[in-house]
Short mmCIF file of C-alpha atoms in Angstrom, two decimals:
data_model
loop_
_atom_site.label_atom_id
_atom_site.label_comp_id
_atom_site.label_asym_id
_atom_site.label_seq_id
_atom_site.Cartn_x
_atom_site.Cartn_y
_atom_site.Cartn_z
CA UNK A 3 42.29 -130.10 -135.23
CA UNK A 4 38.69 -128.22 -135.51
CA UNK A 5 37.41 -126.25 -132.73
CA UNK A 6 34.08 -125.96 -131.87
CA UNK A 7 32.43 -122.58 -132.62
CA UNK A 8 31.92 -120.69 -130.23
CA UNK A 9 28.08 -120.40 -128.63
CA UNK A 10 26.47 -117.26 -129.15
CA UNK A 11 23.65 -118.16 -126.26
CA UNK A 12 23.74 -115.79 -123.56
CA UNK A 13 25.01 -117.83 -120.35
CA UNK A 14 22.40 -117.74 -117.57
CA UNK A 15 24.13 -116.16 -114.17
CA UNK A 16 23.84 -118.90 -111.36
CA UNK A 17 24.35 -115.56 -109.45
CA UNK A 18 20.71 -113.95 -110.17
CA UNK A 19 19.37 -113.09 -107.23
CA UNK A 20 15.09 -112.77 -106.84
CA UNK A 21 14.01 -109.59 -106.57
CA UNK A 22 12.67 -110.19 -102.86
CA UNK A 23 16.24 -111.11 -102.02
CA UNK A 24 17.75 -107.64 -102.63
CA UNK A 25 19.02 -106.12 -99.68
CA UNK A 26 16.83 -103.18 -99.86
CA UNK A 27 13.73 -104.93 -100.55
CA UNK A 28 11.64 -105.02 -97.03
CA UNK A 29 12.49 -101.14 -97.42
CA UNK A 30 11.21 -100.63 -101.14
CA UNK A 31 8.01 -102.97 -100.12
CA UNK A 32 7.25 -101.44 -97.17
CA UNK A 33 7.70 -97.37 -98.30
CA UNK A 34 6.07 -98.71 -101.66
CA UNK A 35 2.99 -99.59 -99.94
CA UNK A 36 2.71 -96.86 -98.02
CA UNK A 37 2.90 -94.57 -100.87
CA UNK A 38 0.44 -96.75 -102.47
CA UNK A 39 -1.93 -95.90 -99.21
CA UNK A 40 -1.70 -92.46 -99.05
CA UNK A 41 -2.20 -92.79 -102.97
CA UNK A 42 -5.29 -94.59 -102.31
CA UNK A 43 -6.91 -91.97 -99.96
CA UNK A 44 -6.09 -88.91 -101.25
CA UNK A 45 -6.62 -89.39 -104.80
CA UNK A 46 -9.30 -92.06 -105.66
CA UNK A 47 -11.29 -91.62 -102.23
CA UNK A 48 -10.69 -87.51 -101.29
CA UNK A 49 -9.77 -85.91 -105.09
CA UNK A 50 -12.24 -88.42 -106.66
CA UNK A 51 -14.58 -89.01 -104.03
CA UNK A 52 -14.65 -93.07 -104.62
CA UNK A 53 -15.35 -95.04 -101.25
CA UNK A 54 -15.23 -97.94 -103.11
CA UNK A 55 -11.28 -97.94 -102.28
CA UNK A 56 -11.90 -98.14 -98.94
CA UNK A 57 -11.61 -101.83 -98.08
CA UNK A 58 -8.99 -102.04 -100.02
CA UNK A 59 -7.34 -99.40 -98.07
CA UNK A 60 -8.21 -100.49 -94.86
CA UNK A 61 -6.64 -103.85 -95.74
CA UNK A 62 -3.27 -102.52 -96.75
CA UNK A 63 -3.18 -100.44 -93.72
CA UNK A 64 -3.83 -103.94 -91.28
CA UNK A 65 -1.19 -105.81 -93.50
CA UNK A 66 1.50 -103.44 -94.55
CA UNK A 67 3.76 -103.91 -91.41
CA UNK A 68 2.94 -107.37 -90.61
CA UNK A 69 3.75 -108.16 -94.66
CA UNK A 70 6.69 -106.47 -94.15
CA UNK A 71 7.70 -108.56 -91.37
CA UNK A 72 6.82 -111.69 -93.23
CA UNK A 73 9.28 -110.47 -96.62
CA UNK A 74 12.21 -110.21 -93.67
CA UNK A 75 11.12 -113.85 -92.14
CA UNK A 76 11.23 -115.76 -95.33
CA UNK A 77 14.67 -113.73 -96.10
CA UNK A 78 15.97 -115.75 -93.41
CA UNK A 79 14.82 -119.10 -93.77
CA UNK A 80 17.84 -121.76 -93.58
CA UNK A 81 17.54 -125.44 -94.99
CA UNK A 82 18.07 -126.57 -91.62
CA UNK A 83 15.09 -125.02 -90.01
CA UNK A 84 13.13 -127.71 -91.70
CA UNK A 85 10.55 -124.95 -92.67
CA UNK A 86 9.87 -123.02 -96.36
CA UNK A 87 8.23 -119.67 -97.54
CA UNK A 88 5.18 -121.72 -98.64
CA UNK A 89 4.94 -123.23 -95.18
CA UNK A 90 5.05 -119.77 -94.08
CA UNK A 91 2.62 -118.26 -96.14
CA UNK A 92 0.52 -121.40 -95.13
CA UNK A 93 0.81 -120.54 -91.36
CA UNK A 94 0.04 -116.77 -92.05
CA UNK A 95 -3.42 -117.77 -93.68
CA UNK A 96 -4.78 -120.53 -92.21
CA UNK A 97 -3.50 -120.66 -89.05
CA UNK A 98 -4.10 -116.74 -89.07
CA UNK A 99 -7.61 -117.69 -89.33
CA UNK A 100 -7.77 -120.55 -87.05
CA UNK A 101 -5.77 -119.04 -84.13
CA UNK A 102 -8.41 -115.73 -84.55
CA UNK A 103 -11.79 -117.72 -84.64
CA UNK A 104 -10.65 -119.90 -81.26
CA UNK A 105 -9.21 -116.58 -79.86
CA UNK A 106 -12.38 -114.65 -80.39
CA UNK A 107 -14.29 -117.71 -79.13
CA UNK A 108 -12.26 -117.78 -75.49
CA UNK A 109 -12.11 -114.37 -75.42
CA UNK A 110 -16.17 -113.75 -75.45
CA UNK A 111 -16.26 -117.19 -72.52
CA UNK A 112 -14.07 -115.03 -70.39
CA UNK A 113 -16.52 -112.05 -70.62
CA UNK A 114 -19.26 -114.09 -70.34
CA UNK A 115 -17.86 -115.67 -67.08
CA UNK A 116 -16.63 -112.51 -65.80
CA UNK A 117 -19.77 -110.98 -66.50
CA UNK A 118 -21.67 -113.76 -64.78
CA UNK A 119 -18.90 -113.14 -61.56
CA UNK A 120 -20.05 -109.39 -61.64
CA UNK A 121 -17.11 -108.07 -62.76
CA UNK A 122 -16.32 -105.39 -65.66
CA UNK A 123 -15.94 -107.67 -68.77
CA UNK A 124 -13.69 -105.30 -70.54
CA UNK A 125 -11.26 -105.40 -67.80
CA UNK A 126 -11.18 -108.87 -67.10
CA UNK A 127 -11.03 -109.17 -70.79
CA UNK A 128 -7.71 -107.09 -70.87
CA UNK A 129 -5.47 -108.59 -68.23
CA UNK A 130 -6.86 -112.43 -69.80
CA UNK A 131 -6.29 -111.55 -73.51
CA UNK A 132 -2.69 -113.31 -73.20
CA UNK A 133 -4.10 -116.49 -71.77
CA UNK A 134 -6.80 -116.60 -74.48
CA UNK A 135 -5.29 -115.98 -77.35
CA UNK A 136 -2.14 -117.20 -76.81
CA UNK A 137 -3.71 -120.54 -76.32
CA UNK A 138 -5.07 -120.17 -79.74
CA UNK A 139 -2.54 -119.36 -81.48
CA UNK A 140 -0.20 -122.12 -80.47
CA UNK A 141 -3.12 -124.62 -81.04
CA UNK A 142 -2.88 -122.96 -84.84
CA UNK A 143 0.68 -123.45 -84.55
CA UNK A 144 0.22 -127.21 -84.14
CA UNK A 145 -2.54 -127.71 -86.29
CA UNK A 146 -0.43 -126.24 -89.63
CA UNK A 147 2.98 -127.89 -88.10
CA UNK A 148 1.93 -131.22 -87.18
CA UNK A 149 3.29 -132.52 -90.69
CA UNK A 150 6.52 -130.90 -90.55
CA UNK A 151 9.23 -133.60 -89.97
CA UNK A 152 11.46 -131.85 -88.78
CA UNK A 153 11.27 -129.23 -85.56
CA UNK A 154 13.77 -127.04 -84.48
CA UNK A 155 13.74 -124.01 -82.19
CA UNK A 156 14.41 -121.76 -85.06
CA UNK A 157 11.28 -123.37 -87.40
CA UNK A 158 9.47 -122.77 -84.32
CA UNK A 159 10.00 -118.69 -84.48
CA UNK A 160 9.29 -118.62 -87.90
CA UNK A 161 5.81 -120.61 -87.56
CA UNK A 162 5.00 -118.69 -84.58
CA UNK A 163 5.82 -115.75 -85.73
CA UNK A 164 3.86 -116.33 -89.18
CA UNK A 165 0.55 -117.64 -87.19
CA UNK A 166 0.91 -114.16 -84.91
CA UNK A 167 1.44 -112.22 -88.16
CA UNK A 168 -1.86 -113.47 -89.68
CA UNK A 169 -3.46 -112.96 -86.43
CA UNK A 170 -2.50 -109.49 -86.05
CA UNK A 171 -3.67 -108.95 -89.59
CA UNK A 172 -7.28 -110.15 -88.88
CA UNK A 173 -7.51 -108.47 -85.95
CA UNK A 174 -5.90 -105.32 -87.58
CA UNK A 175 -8.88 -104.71 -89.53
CA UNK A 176 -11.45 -104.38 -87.48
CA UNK A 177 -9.82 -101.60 -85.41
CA UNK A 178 -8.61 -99.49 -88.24
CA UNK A 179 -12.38 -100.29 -89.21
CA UNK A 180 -13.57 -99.31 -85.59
CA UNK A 181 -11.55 -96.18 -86.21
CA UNK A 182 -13.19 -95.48 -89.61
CA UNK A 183 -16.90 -95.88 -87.61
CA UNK A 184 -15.57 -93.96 -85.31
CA UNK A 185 -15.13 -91.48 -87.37
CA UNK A 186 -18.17 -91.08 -89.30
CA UNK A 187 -20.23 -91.13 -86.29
CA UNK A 188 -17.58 -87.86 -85.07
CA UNK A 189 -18.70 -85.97 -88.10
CA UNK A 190 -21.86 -86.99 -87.80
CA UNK A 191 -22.21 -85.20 -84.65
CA UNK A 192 -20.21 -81.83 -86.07
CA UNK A 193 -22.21 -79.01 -85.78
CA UNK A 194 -22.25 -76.62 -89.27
CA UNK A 195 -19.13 -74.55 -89.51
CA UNK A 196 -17.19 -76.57 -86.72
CA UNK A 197 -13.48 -75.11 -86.90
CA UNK A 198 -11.56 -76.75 -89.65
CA UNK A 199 -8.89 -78.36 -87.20
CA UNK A 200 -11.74 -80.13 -85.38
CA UNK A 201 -13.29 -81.33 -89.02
CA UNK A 202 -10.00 -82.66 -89.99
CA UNK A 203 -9.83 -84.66 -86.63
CA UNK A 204 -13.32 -86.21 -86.78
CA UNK A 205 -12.88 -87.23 -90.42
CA UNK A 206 -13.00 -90.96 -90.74
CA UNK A 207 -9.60 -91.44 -92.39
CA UNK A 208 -7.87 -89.48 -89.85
CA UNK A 209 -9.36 -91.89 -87.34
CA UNK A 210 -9.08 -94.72 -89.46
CA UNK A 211 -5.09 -93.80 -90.21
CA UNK A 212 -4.24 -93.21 -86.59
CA UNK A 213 -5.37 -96.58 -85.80
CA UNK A 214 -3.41 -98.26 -88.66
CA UNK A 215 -0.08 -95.97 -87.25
CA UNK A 216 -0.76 -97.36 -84.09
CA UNK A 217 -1.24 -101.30 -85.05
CA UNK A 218 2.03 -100.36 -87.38
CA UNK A 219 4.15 -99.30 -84.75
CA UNK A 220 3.41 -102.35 -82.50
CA UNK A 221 2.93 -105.24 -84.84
CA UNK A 222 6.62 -106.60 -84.47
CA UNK A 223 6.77 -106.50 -81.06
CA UNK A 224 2.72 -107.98 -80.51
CA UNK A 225 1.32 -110.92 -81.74
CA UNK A 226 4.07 -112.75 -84.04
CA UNK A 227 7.05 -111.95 -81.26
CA UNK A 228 4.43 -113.64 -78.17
CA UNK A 229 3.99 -116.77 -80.10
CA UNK A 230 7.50 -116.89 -82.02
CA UNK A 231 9.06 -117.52 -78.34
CA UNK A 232 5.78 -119.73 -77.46
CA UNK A 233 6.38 -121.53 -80.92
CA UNK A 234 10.25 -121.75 -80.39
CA UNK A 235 9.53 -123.85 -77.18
CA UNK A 236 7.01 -125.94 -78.16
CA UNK A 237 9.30 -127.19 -81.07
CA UNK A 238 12.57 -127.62 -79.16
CA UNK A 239 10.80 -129.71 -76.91
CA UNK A 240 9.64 -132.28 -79.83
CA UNK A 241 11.37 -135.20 -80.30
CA UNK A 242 10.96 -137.48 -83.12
CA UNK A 243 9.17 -135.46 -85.00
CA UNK A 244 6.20 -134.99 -82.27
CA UNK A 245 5.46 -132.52 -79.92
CA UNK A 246 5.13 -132.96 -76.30
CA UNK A 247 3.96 -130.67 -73.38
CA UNK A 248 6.98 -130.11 -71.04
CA UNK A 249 7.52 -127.63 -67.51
CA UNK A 250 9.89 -125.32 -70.00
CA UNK A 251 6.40 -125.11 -72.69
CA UNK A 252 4.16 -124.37 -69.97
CA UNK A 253 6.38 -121.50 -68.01
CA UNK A 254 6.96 -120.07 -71.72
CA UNK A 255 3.14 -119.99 -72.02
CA UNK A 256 2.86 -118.14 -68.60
CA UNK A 257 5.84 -115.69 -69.80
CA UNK A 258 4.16 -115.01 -73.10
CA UNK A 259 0.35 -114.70 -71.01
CA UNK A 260 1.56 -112.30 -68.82
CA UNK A 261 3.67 -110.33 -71.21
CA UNK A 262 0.43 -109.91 -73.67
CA UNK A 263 -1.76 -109.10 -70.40
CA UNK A 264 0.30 -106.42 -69.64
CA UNK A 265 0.27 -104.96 -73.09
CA UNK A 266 -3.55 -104.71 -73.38
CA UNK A 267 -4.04 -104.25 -69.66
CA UNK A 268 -1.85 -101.20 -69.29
CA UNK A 269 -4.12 -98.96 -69.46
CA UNK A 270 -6.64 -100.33 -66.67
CA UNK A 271 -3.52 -101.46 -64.56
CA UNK A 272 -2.75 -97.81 -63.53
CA UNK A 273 -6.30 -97.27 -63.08
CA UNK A 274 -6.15 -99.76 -60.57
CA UNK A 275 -2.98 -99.03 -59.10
CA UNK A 276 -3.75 -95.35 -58.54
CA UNK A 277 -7.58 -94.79 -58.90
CA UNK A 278 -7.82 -91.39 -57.10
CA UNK A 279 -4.46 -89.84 -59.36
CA UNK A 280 -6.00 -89.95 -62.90
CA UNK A 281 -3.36 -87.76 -64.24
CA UNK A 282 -0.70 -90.87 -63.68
CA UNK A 283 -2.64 -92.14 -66.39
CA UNK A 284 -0.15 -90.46 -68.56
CA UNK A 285 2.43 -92.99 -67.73
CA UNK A 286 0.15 -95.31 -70.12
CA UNK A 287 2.46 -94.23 -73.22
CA UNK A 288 6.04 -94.55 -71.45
CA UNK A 289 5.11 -97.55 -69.80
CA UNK A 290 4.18 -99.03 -73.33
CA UNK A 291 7.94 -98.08 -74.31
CA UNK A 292 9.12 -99.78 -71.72
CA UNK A 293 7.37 -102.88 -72.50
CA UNK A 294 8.67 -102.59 -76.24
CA UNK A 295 12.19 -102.40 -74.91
CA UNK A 296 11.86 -105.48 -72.21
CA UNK A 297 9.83 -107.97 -74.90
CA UNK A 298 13.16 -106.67 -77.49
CA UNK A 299 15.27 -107.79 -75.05
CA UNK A 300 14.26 -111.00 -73.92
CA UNK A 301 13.57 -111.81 -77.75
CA UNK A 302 17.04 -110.87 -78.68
CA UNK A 303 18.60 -112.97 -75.88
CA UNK A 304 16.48 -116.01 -77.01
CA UNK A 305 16.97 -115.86 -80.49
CA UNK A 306 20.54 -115.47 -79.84
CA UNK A 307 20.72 -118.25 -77.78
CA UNK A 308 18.53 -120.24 -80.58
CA UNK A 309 20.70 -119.43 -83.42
CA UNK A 310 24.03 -120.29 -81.31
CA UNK A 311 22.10 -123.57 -80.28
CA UNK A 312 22.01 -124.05 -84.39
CA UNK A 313 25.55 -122.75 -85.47
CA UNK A 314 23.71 -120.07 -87.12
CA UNK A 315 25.92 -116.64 -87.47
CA UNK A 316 23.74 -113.97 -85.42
CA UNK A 317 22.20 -111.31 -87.82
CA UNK A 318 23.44 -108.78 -85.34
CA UNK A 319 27.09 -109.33 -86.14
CA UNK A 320 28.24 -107.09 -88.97
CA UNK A 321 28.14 -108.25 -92.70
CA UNK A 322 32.20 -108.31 -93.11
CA UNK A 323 33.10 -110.78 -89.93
CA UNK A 324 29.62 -112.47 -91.05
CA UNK A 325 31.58 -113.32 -94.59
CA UNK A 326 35.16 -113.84 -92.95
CA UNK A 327 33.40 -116.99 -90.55
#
């Protein structure tokens, strides 16, 4: 009897896992590419004194969170949500710039209407931001979804949630840009041997990198968690593959409104609500935490109630009792 000889070709591992998969890899991305900022000032722009890094900068600074958020999005994707990464990054880009160019278009009619009522434009501005853009982003939503052929709640937060992330990138960049103006008009106005504390604060990276910190912070709980629940609705209300406009779409559009208007209108709400007491103005910041926590809530309760909707395991529940069911 022969026997075959053995092969001496390495066997490929059906168990090789992409690099983005890892379990540490929003982690590495995200602390990588804020080491790469930080690289990117100090040493080509301050040690070198290059400003041709500076775009370049600013644009990692708008992105870094909201990319970040992406990586963990496409980490979950399940064959069942009838939606894939290149779908995503599809949403993020184009409907990124579609839902920003109609946002910024409503957004100027409402000042130009409020304006024309004799009211503050800023203000009105503020407190309508959520019906506005909201609006706009869901009409991206349908514009890069109308293909898909199949909608589910959970596609729905995941092409919500990728239109809102390439909103918030767009519109990420022009205030970390505002801050960098900002900031060069600041030391513009420095008189010669200013204090070194108050040279460090007007420098335009310092205002430039607090706005980035800022936009950071908030991006997860902003723009892609408003229209992931907007999104969400929309799709479980298709049927046969095409979306309709139902009482549960249009109260979710008034929930998401008013909790964007009371994001950006925070700060001119307690103006309003106390006008002669500007030092309750200070309740601006814990009010804002407050927010965070009640838009994490009611997005953990409906994405709970999405994923048990889809026999999906909840992320929440720990990795062992996730393997045992």
């Amino acid at each position: 009897m022969s026997h075959a000889a053995p092969s001496t070709t390495p066997e490929t591992s059906d168990t090789t896992v992409p690099l983005w998969r890892h379990t540490h890899a929003p982690a590495w991305f995200f602390f990588g590419g804020l080491a790469l900022w930080l690289f990117l000032l100090l040493v080509p722009h301050v040690l070198l004194g290059n400003p041709a890094v500076i775009p370049a900068w600013i644009l990692l600074g708008s992105g870094l969170a909201a990319s970040t958020l992406l990586l963990i999005m496409a980490r979950r994707l399940q064959s069942g949500d009838g939606v894939t990464t290149a779908t995503l990054l599809w949403a993020v880009l184009v409907g990124g710039f579609i839902a920003i160019t109609l946002g910024s278009t409503f957004d100027s009619l409402i000042g130009v209407a409020a304006t024309d009522a004799g009211e503050n434009p800023h203000d009105i501005g503020l407190f309508f931001a959520g019906v506005a853009e909201e609006l706009a982003k869901i009409i991206a939503v349908v514009i890069v979804a109308w293909r898909l052929p199949v909608k589910t709640a959970r596609g729905g937060l995941f092409v919500g949630g990728a239109v809102g992330i390439g909103f918030a990138v767009l519109e990420n960049l022009w205030y970390i840009g505002q801050g960098w103006a900002n900031g060069v008009e600041a030391s513009q106005k420095l008189a010669a041997g200013s204090p070194p504390l108050e040279t460090i604060l007007s420098h335009p990276a310092f205002q430039a990198a607090g706005a980035a910190f800022a936009r950071t912070i908030f991006d997860p709980v902003g723009h892609p968690l408003w229209t992931a629940l907007f999104a969400a609705a929309l799709f479980a209300a298709a049927r046969n593959g095409r979306f309709r406009i139902t009482v549960g779409v249009l109260l979710t559009y008034l929930l998401v409104a008013v909790m964007h208007g009371l994001w950006d209108g925070n700060t001119v709400l307690w103006g309003l609500l106390f006008p002669s007491l500007p030092v309750l103005k200070a309740l601006v910041v814990p009010a804002m935490v407050v927010l965070v926590v009640a838009f994490a809530l009611i997005w953990r309760a409906r994405v709970r109630r999405i994923n048990r909707d889809a026999g999906v395991v909840s992320l929440h529940v720990p990795r062992r009792e996730r393997k045992q069911a």
